[in-house]
Amino acid sequence: MANPSLLILAGDGIGPEVMAEVKKLISWFDAKGIVSFDVSEGLVGGCSYDAHGTPLTDETMARAQEADAVLLGAVGGPKYDKLDFSVKPERGLLRLRKEMDLFSNLRPAQCFDALADFSSLKREVVAGLDILIVRELTSGVYFGEPRGIFMEGNERVGINTQRYTESEIARVARSAFELARKRSNKLCSMEKANVMESGILWREVVQEIHDKEYPDVALTHMYADNGAMQLCRWPKQFDVIVTDNLFGDVLSDMAAMLTGSLGMLPSASLGLPQTNGRPKALYEPVHGSAPDITGQGKANPIASILSFAMALRYSFSLGDEATRVEKAVEKVLADGVRTADLMGPDGGSPVSTTQMGDAIIAAMEASL
Ligand code: NAD
């Protein structure tokens, strides 16, 4: 059988630096005979604009559609700030998300014990936290029509429309139920069914999908405002949360920040399952291209490495290997290995991007 395929789009700024550490990990898995990928690379963002005059060529788009998973670094940078909107680096990323129809955005909030003191919440509230927020990404109030700023009498009125079809709710609910099954079989759905019709429909559809297709998953419903409070009060009560585009935007940023540095946060965006059962998928760190530290060996590669771990778990059903990567990250952090962004106020000597990658590989070796 052919090896699964990975398309690497390292992008701009620190993207290639952090992706170099992911490539080491891919080679490690290959050398150990655990899993071998057919890896190819392409350009996205500013580097693609420099080479081709567009942030994403049709050819790279087609390769992304065919790959079993896409790993992306970061796009953008000050050099491209003055470009026309239509060719800005971010347009490349948006095109990938749109044309691959990546409607299910996964944002984990995982707090490694060694970094619990970085959180603004008390250690006991966040230490060991491991939750996953699934945000609907391609519909809802950011896309609904009518939208705009209109005149009404002699004043302006701003309008956005929250609109969800049954099938849009159903597909993200299925995605969340599947993810729950790969974790603790527990899902909490959040909306505001108390004040929004779209919330009533959301709750009904999620419940129907549960009853018909996923009765084994423990499903609860919660109003999103209460959800925000509960995430601050005792986030460990949750495992997987599914919610709409707007609430997901806010709740996932909040939950992620419970856990510390931007350099630690992975993400995945999934589409419909393909004929081989794998969803269309793009994995990327939450952070951007960090022009302020580009080329200095200061970037933390952990967000990209944890994004690759998500690919192992969610695209390739290699959950044990994903856990191996996460445990290796946990081990190096517990050993006090830190990139500059993870140094406390007391200072200390940070390791470089490459040294962090090497330490994680050493911990992988030790895990065998
Ligand atoms: P950023 O995430 O690039 O950086 C914010 C801060 O966090 C910076 O101080 C940076 O040094 C630090 N940081 C980020 N990632 C880090 C890492 N891995 N290790 C250590 N420190 C890290 O956000 P920004 O400065 O607002 O944006 C810079 C550029 O990135 C802009 O062009 C923006 O449009 C783009 N951007 C791209 C993406 C993406 O590719 N998905 C996301 C956000 C921003």
Tab-separated table of C-alpha atoms and ligand atoms in Angstrom:
chain	number	residue	atom	x	y	z
A	1	MET	CA	0.000	0.000	0.000
A	2	ALA	CA	1.208	3.529	-0.789
A	3	ASN	CA	2.539	5.622	2.067
A	4	PRO	CA	0.218	8.352	3.343
A	5	SER	CA	1.064	11.721	1.828
A	6	LEU	CA	1.945	14.969	3.550
A	7	LEU	CA	2.203	18.353	1.860
A	8	ILE	CA	4.420	20.742	3.810
A	9	LEU	CA	3.837	24.458	3.275
A	10	ALA	CA	6.331	26.126	5.615
A	11	GLY	CA	5.446	29.665	4.512
A	12	ASP	CA	7.092	32.840	5.802
A	13	GLY	CA	9.025	34.196	8.777
A	14	ILE	CA	9.631	31.550	11.441
A	15	GLY	CA	7.483	29.057	9.451
A	16	PRO	CA	10.483	27.329	7.815
A	17	GLU	CA	12.423	27.348	11.116
A	18	VAL	CA	9.727	25.568	13.122
A	19	MET	CA	8.876	23.264	10.214
A	20	ALA	CA	12.504	22.088	10.074
A	21	GLU	CA	11.964	20.576	13.529
A	22	VAL	CA	8.764	18.847	12.408
A	23	LYS	CA	10.694	17.354	9.475
A	24	LYS	CA	13.197	15.866	11.938
A	25	LEU	CA	10.317	14.150	13.668
A	26	ILE	CA	8.919	12.836	10.374
A	27	SER	CA	12.364	11.392	9.554
A	28	TRP	CA	12.556	9.861	13.033
A	29	PHE	CA	9.257	8.007	12.522
A	30	ASP	CA	10.505	6.817	9.143
A	31	ALA	CA	13.894	5.655	10.478
A	32	LYS	CA	12.215	3.723	13.303
A	33	GLY	CA	9.906	1.978	10.829
A	34	ILE	CA	6.832	3.279	12.692
A	35	VAL	CA	5.291	5.249	9.840
A	36	SER	CA	6.673	6.601	6.563
A	37	PHE	CA	5.093	9.505	4.756
A	38	ASP	CA	5.442	10.609	1.144
A	39	VAL	CA	6.451	14.172	1.854
A	40	SER	CA	6.316	16.969	-0.697
A	41	GLU	CA	6.730	20.690	-0.216
A	42	GLY	CA	5.248	23.835	-1.676
A	43	LEU	CA	5.008	27.580	-1.247
A	44	VAL	CA	2.267	29.576	0.454
A	45	GLY	CA	1.996	33.199	1.506
A	46	GLY	CA	4.641	35.830	0.878
A	47	CYS	CA	7.232	33.371	-0.423
A	48	SER	CA	4.747	32.176	-3.059
A	49	TYR	CA	3.990	35.788	-3.985
A	50	ASP	CA	7.726	36.439	-4.399
A	51	ALA	CA	8.128	33.400	-6.657
A	52	HIS	CA	4.834	33.413	-8.587
A	53	GLY	CA	3.029	36.708	-7.943
A	54	THR	CA	0.248	34.938	-6.030
A	55	PRO	CA	0.054	33.704	-2.398
A	56	LEU	CA	-1.080	30.260	-3.601
A	57	THR	CA	-0.764	28.835	-7.099
A	58	ASP	CA	-3.470	26.625	-8.621
A	59	GLU	CA	-0.909	23.856	-8.787
A	60	THR	CA	-0.199	24.008	-5.022
A	61	MET	CA	-3.952	24.222	-4.343
A	62	ALA	CA	-4.487	21.044	-6.364
A	63	ARG	CA	-1.687	19.261	-4.483
A	64	ALA	CA	-3.272	20.300	-1.163
A	65	GLN	CA	-6.590	18.794	-2.292
A	66	GLU	CA	-4.870	15.511	-3.062
A	67	ALA	CA	-2.632	15.247	0.020
A	68	ASP	CA	-3.760	13.131	2.962
A	69	ALA	CA	-2.833	16.067	5.209
A	70	VAL	CA	-1.324	19.524	4.828
A	71	LEU	CA	1.141	20.887	7.404
A	72	LEU	CA	1.419	24.661	7.364
A	73	GLY	CA	3.971	26.893	9.126
A	74	ALA	CA	2.931	30.543	9.058
A	75	VAL	CA	2.313	33.269	6.519
A	76	GLY	CA	2.806	37.022	6.378
A	77	GLY	CA	5.278	39.672	7.399
A	78	PRO	CA	5.924	43.413	7.173
A	79	LYS	CA	7.414	43.072	3.679
A	80	TYR	CA	3.940	42.198	2.364
A	81	ASP	CA	1.856	44.649	4.386
A	82	LYS	CA	1.406	47.092	1.498
A	83	LEU	CA	0.355	44.500	-1.102
A	84	ASP	CA	-3.104	44.650	-2.597
A	85	PHE	CA	-5.649	42.766	-0.457
A	86	SER	CA	-6.186	40.154	-3.187
A	87	VAL	CA	-2.563	38.955	-3.100
A	88	LYS	CA	-1.772	39.347	0.588
A	89	PRO	CA	-0.104	36.249	2.132
A	90	GLU	CA	-3.165	35.511	4.312
A	91	ARG	CA	-5.282	35.091	1.147
A	92	GLY	CA	-3.304	31.925	0.405
A	93	LEU	CA	-4.289	30.420	3.727
A	94	LEU	CA	-7.912	31.515	3.366
A	95	ARG	CA	-8.072	29.942	-0.102
A	96	LEU	CA	-6.783	26.642	1.290
A	97	ARG	CA	-9.394	26.648	4.065
A	98	LYS	CA	-12.224	27.615	1.714
A	99	GLU	CA	-11.505	25.328	-1.235
A	100	MET	CA	-10.766	22.352	1.010
A	101	ASP	CA	-14.054	23.185	2.809
A	102	LEU	CA	-12.451	22.913	6.250
A	103	PHE	CA	-15.533	23.497	8.378
A	104	SER	CA	-14.331	21.942	11.631
A	105	ASN	CA	-11.635	23.860	13.473
A	106	LEU	CA	-9.940	22.043	16.338
A	107	ARG	CA	-8.267	24.089	19.039
A	108	PRO	CA	-6.868	22.072	21.932
A	109	ALA	CA	-6.082	23.676	25.272
A	110	GLN	CA	-3.523	21.498	26.931
A	111	CYS	CA	-1.563	22.612	29.958
A	112	PHE	CA	1.723	20.859	30.583
A	113	ASP	CA	2.463	20.584	34.282
A	114	ALA	CA	5.827	22.305	33.933
A	115	LEU	CA	4.149	25.399	32.465
A	116	ALA	CA	1.165	25.634	34.818
A	117	ASP	CA	2.631	28.731	36.465
A	118	PHE	CA	2.507	30.580	33.120
A	119	SER	CA	-1.290	30.616	33.243
A	120	SER	CA	-3.187	33.536	34.665
A	121	LEU	CA	-5.309	31.008	36.575
A	122	LYS	CA	-4.304	29.066	39.679
A	123	ARG	CA	-2.032	26.073	39.147
A	124	GLU	CA	-4.584	23.541	40.428
A	125	VAL	CA	-7.211	24.853	37.985
A	126	VAL	CA	-5.039	24.371	34.878
A	127	ALA	CA	-2.328	21.782	35.659
A	128	GLY	CA	-2.974	18.693	33.531
A	129	LEU	CA	-5.760	20.392	31.564
A	130	ASP	CA	-6.448	18.737	28.199
A	131	ILE	CA	-9.590	19.880	26.393
A	132	LEU	CA	-10.515	20.311	22.739
A	133	ILE	CA	-12.762	23.017	21.315
A	134	VAL	CA	-14.351	22.263	17.939
A	135	ARG	CA	-15.424	25.481	16.228
A	136	GLU	CA	-17.629	25.592	13.125
A	137	LEU	CA	-15.471	27.549	10.690
A	138	THR	CA	-17.262	28.203	7.413
A	139	SER	CA	-20.746	29.475	8.282
A	140	GLY	CA	-22.667	31.416	10.939
A	141	VAL	CA	-22.608	35.123	11.613
A	142	TYR	CA	-19.295	35.775	9.821
A	143	PHE	CA	-20.822	34.647	6.526
A	144	GLY	CA	-24.635	35.078	6.783
A	145	GLU	CA	-26.539	37.481	4.528
A	146	PRO	CA	-27.711	40.220	4.726
A	147	ARG	CA	-24.648	41.943	6.067
A	148	GLY	CA	-23.373	45.476	5.830
A	149	ILE	CA	-23.839	49.007	7.092
A	150	PHE	CA	-27.063	50.561	5.790
A	151	MET	CA	-28.981	53.796	6.231
A	152	GLU	CA	-32.217	53.483	8.194
A	153	GLY	CA	-34.009	56.818	8.388
A	154	ASN	CA	-31.244	59.246	9.167
A	155	GLU	CA	-28.877	56.917	10.956
A	156	ARG	CA	-26.601	54.018	10.021
A	157	VAL	CA	-27.342	50.457	11.044
A	158	GLY	CA	-24.771	47.622	11.086
A	159	ILE	CA	-26.150	44.196	10.209
A	160	ASN	CA	-24.761	40.668	10.397
A	161	THR	CA	-26.867	37.569	10.166
A	162	GLN	CA	-26.484	34.387	12.162
A	163	ARG	CA	-27.576	31.643	9.787
A	164	TYR	CA	-27.073	27.893	10.073
A	165	THR	CA	-28.580	25.142	7.965
A	166	GLU	CA	-29.322	21.758	9.466
A	167	SER	CA	-26.649	20.121	7.341
A	168	GLU	CA	-23.994	22.636	8.418
A	169	ILE	CA	-24.740	21.894	12.072
A	170	ALA	CA	-24.933	18.159	11.452
A	171	ARG	CA	-21.535	17.888	9.774
A	172	VAL	CA	-19.621	19.755	12.490
A	173	ALA	CA	-21.532	17.806	15.148
A	174	ARG	CA	-20.487	14.524	13.499
A	175	SER	CA	-16.898	15.723	13.387
A	176	ALA	CA	-17.040	16.530	17.125
A	177	PHE	CA	-18.684	13.201	18.018
A	178	GLU	CA	-15.979	11.339	16.075
A	179	LEU	CA	-13.290	13.290	17.954
A	180	ALA	CA	-15.000	12.611	21.275
A	181	ARG	CA	-14.874	8.905	20.485
A	182	LYS	CA	-11.106	9.180	19.957
A	183	ARG	CA	-10.774	10.840	23.393
A	184	SER	CA	-13.000	10.399	26.483
A	185	ASN	CA	-16.384	9.891	24.770
A	186	LYS	CA	-17.707	13.120	26.269
A	187	LEU	CA	-19.069	16.106	24.319
A	188	CYS	CA	-20.515	19.424	25.466
A	189	SER	CA	-22.389	21.499	22.862
A	190	MET	CA	-22.603	25.256	23.452
A	191	GLU	CA	-25.060	27.781	21.959
A	192	LYS	CA	-27.591	30.294	23.201
A	193	ALA	CA	-30.835	28.414	22.645
A	194	ASN	CA	-32.402	30.611	25.326
A	195	VAL	CA	-32.316	33.710	23.089
A	196	MET	CA	-31.448	32.617	19.512
A	197	GLU	CA	-33.491	30.495	17.081
A	198	SER	CA	-30.277	29.374	15.415
A	199	GLY	CA	-29.275	28.151	18.890
A	200	ILE	CA	-32.522	26.200	19.248
A	201	LEU	CA	-31.902	24.511	15.895
A	202	TRP	CA	-28.258	23.890	16.833
A	203	ARG	CA	-29.303	22.127	20.055
A	204	GLU	CA	-32.003	20.055	18.323
A	205	VAL	CA	-29.743	18.890	15.478
A	206	VAL	CA	-26.820	18.000	17.778
A	207	GLN	CA	-29.230	16.014	19.974
A	208	GLU	CA	-30.740	14.200	16.939
A	209	ILE	CA	-27.314	13.249	15.557
A	210	HIS	CA	-26.389	11.990	19.003
A	211	ASP	CA	-29.525	9.874	19.438
A	212	LYS	CA	-29.350	8.361	15.942
A	213	GLU	CA	-25.619	7.926	15.391
A	214	TYR	CA	-23.591	8.441	18.576
A	215	PRO	CA	-25.692	7.260	21.541
A	216	ASP	CA	-22.492	5.950	23.200
A	217	VAL	CA	-21.056	9.484	23.575
A	218	ALA	CA	-22.083	11.347	26.761
A	219	LEU	CA	-23.637	14.573	25.410
A	220	THR	CA	-24.463	17.690	27.413
A	221	HIS	CA	-25.683	21.138	26.316
A	222	MET	CA	-24.687	24.451	27.844
A	223	TYR	CA	-25.428	28.110	27.101
A	224	ALA	CA	-22.242	29.654	25.712
A	225	ASP	CA	-22.097	32.463	28.301
A	226	ASN	CA	-22.231	29.918	31.105
A	227	GLY	CA	-19.626	27.944	29.117
A	228	ALA	CA	-17.259	30.926	29.288
A	229	MET	CA	-17.711	31.114	33.054
A	230	GLN	CA	-17.228	27.380	33.491
A	231	LEU	CA	-14.058	27.430	31.353
A	232	CYS	CA	-12.538	29.937	33.782
A	233	ARG	CA	-13.953	28.332	36.913
A	234	TRP	CA	-13.119	24.651	36.344
A	235	PRO	CA	-12.041	23.869	32.755
A	236	LYS	CA	-11.195	20.264	33.604
A	237	GLN	CA	-14.940	19.437	33.702
A	238	PHE	CA	-14.840	19.456	29.859
A	239	ASP	CA	-13.284	17.154	27.296
A	240	VAL	CA	-14.584	18.045	23.794
A	241	ILE	CA	-16.698	21.181	23.257
A	242	VAL	CA	-18.520	21.891	19.981
A	243	THR	CA	-19.821	25.336	19.171
A	244	ASP	CA	-20.550	27.753	16.342
A	245	ASN	CA	-18.192	30.094	14.519
A	246	LEU	CA	-18.632	33.199	16.695
A	247	PHE	CA	-18.774	31.548	20.115
A	248	GLY	CA	-15.968	29.218	19.039
A	249	ASP	CA	-13.772	32.126	18.028
A	250	VAL	CA	-14.045	33.688	21.471
A	251	LEU	CA	-14.116	30.533	23.602
A	252	SER	CA	-11.185	28.850	21.844
A	253	ASP	CA	-8.923	31.892	22.237
A	254	MET	CA	-9.868	32.152	25.869
A	255	ALA	CA	-9.370	28.457	26.572
A	256	ALA	CA	-6.069	28.344	24.720
A	257	MET	CA	-4.698	31.221	26.708
A	258	LEU	CA	-5.459	29.372	29.951
A	259	THR	CA	-2.387	27.389	29.113
A	260	GLY	CA	0.428	29.890	28.519
A	261	SER	CA	2.545	30.799	25.484
A	262	LEU	CA	1.468	31.302	21.867
A	263	GLY	CA	4.467	29.195	20.885
A	264	MET	CA	2.738	26.148	22.389
A	265	LEU	CA	-0.649	26.202	20.656
A	266	PRO	CA	-1.461	23.770	17.818
A	267	SER	CA	-4.594	23.649	15.661
A	268	ALA	CA	-6.257	21.559	12.994
A	269	SER	CA	-8.949	22.302	10.444
A	270	LEU	CA	-10.865	19.329	9.090
A	271	GLY	CA	-13.283	18.823	6.215
A	272	LEU	CA	-15.427	15.935	5.076
A	273	PRO	CA	-14.079	12.387	5.142
A	274	GLN	CA	-12.664	11.265	1.766
A	275	THR	CA	-13.174	7.872	0.147
A	276	ASN	CA	-10.213	6.538	2.167
A	277	GLY	CA	-11.993	7.613	5.374
A	278	ARG	CA	-9.525	10.407	6.145
A	279	PRO	CA	-10.902	13.919	6.431
A	280	LYS	CA	-9.476	16.746	4.336
A	281	ALA	CA	-7.097	18.295	6.833
A	282	LEU	CA	-4.765	21.197	7.459
A	283	TYR	CA	-2.625	21.384	10.595
A	284	GLU	CA	-0.934	24.582	11.716
A	285	PRO	CA	0.308	26.397	14.799
A	286	VAL	CA	-1.968	29.163	16.079
A	287	HIS	CA	0.861	31.700	15.996
A	288	GLY	CA	1.892	33.836	13.007
A	289	SER	CA	5.206	34.372	11.258
A	290	ALA	CA	6.768	36.291	14.204
A	291	PRO	CA	8.876	38.721	12.156
A	292	ASP	CA	10.394	40.132	15.361
A	293	ILE	CA	12.328	36.903	16.004
A	294	THR	CA	12.696	35.488	12.470
A	295	GLY	CA	16.144	34.106	11.625
A	296	GLN	CA	17.397	34.298	15.204
A	297	GLY	CA	16.864	30.689	16.258
A	298	LYS	CA	14.473	31.869	18.977
A	299	ALA	CA	11.199	30.409	17.706
A	300	ASN	CA	9.507	27.763	19.796
A	301	PRO	CA	8.783	24.786	17.487
A	302	ILE	CA	6.404	23.079	19.960
A	303	ALA	CA	3.152	24.477	18.477
A	304	SER	CA	4.117	23.009	15.077
A	305	ILE	CA	5.296	19.745	16.607
A	306	LEU	CA	2.004	19.397	18.509
A	307	SER	CA	0.122	20.209	15.283
A	308	PHE	CA	1.935	17.281	13.663
A	309	ALA	CA	0.899	15.123	16.652
A	310	MET	CA	-2.699	16.122	15.898
A	311	ALA	CA	-2.180	14.969	12.304
A	312	LEU	CA	-0.965	11.593	13.577
A	313	ARG	CA	-4.071	11.260	15.749
A	314	TYR	CA	-6.809	12.724	13.556
A	315	SER	CA	-5.657	11.987	9.996
A	316	PHE	CA	-3.711	8.783	10.423
A	317	SER	CA	-5.344	7.097	13.460
A	318	LEU	CA	-1.951	6.919	15.169
A	319	GLY	CA	-3.186	8.061	18.560
A	320	ASP	CA	-0.476	6.203	20.489
A	321	GLU	CA	2.246	7.850	18.420
A	322	ALA	CA	0.598	11.250	18.902
A	323	THR	CA	0.676	10.624	22.633
A	324	ARG	CA	4.347	9.643	22.352
A	325	VAL	CA	5.105	13.053	20.803
A	326	GLU	CA	3.062	14.874	23.459
A	327	LYS	CA	4.806	12.951	26.240
A	328	ALA	CA	8.198	13.801	24.723
A	329	VAL	CA	7.247	17.491	24.777
A	330	GLU	CA	6.053	17.116	28.366
A	331	LYS	CA	9.344	15.438	29.321
A	332	VAL	CA	11.614	18.147	27.888
A	333	LEU	CA	9.557	20.854	29.559
A	334	ALA	CA	9.675	18.986	32.868
A	335	ASP	CA	13.457	18.742	32.440
A	336	GLY	CA	13.550	22.543	32.258
A	337	VAL	CA	14.368	22.831	28.538
A	338	ARG	CA	12.887	26.174	27.463
A	339	THR	CA	12.904	28.410	24.400
A	340	ALA	CA	13.013	32.149	25.127
A	341	ASP	CA	9.218	32.575	25.094
A	342	LEU	CA	8.939	30.085	27.967
A	343	MET	CA	11.455	31.731	30.271
A	344	GLY	CA	10.000	33.053	33.508
A	345	PRO	CA	10.796	36.485	34.933
A	346	ASP	CA	13.835	34.996	36.730
A	347	GLY	CA	15.565	34.507	33.391
A	348	GLY	CA	17.834	31.508	32.770
A	349	SER	CA	19.404	30.365	29.544
A	350	PRO	CA	17.000	29.547	26.739
A	351	VAL	CA	17.661	26.900	24.105
A	352	SER	CA	17.406	27.568	20.365
A	353	THR	CA	14.718	26.283	18.006
A	354	THR	CA	17.029	23.493	16.849
A	355	GLN	CA	18.059	22.531	20.364
A	356	MET	CA	14.402	22.260	21.398
A	357	GLY	CA	13.720	20.022	18.377
A	358	ASP	CA	16.748	17.862	19.223
A	359	ALA	CA	15.676	17.552	22.865
A	360	ILE	CA	12.244	16.344	21.754
A	361	ILE	CA	13.829	13.762	19.416
A	362	ALA	CA	16.045	12.579	22.300
A	363	ALA	CA	12.938	12.166	24.461
A	364	MET	CA	11.286	10.204	21.617
A	365	GLU	CA	14.335	7.877	21.527
A	366	ALA	CA	14.114	7.397	25.272
A	367	SER	CA	10.441	6.443	24.945
A	368	LEU	CA	11.186	3.332	22.849
B	1	NAD	P1	2.660	36.386	15.713
B	1	NAD	O1	1.931	35.212	16.211
B	1	NAD	O2	3.506	36.196	14.523
B	1	NAD	O3	3.600	36.972	16.892
B	1	NAD	C1	3.083	37.497	18.111
B	1	NAD	C2	4.182	37.450	19.188
B	1	NAD	O4	4.377	36.103	19.610
B	1	NAD	C3	5.537	37.935	18.673
B	1	NAD	O5	6.199	38.629	19.705
B	1	NAD	C4	6.277	36.665	18.343
B	1	NAD	O6	7.676	36.761	18.445
B	1	NAD	C5	5.706	35.683	19.364
B	1	NAD	N1	5.682	34.318	18.826
B	1	NAD	C6	4.834	33.844	17.891
B	1	NAD	N2	5.116	32.580	17.621
B	1	NAD	C7	6.162	32.242	18.386
B	1	NAD	C8	6.936	31.047	18.531
B	1	NAD	N3	6.668	29.929	17.836
B	1	NAD	N4	7.965	31.060	19.401
B	1	NAD	C9	8.250	32.158	20.121
B	1	NAD	N5	7.563	33.304	20.031
B	1	NAD	C10	6.543	33.353	19.168
B	1	NAD	O7	1.570	37.533	15.461
B	1	NAD	P2	1.752	38.994	14.827
B	1	NAD	O8	3.046	39.591	15.272
B	1	NAD	O9	0.490	39.681	15.140
B	1	NAD	O10	1.777	38.756	13.257
B	1	NAD	C11	2.987	38.644	12.474
B	1	NAD	C12	2.627	38.238	11.065
B	1	NAD	O11	2.033	36.934	11.087
B	1	NAD	C13	1.584	39.149	10.412
B	1	NAD	O12	1.938	39.307	9.053
B	1	NAD	C14	0.291	38.389	10.554
B	1	NAD	O13	-0.622	38.708	9.542
B	1	NAD	C15	0.773	36.966	10.409
B	1	NAD	N6	-0.099	35.958	11.046
B	1	NAD	C16	-0.194	34.772	10.392
B	1	NAD	C17	-0.918	33.745	10.957
B	1	NAD	C18	-0.951	32.417	10.256
B	1	NAD	O14	-0.114	32.160	9.410
B	1	NAD	N7	-1.882	31.544	10.557
B	1	NAD	C19	-1.563	33.898	12.199
B	1	NAD	C20	-1.414	35.137	12.848
B	1	NAD	C21	-0.664	36.149	12.270
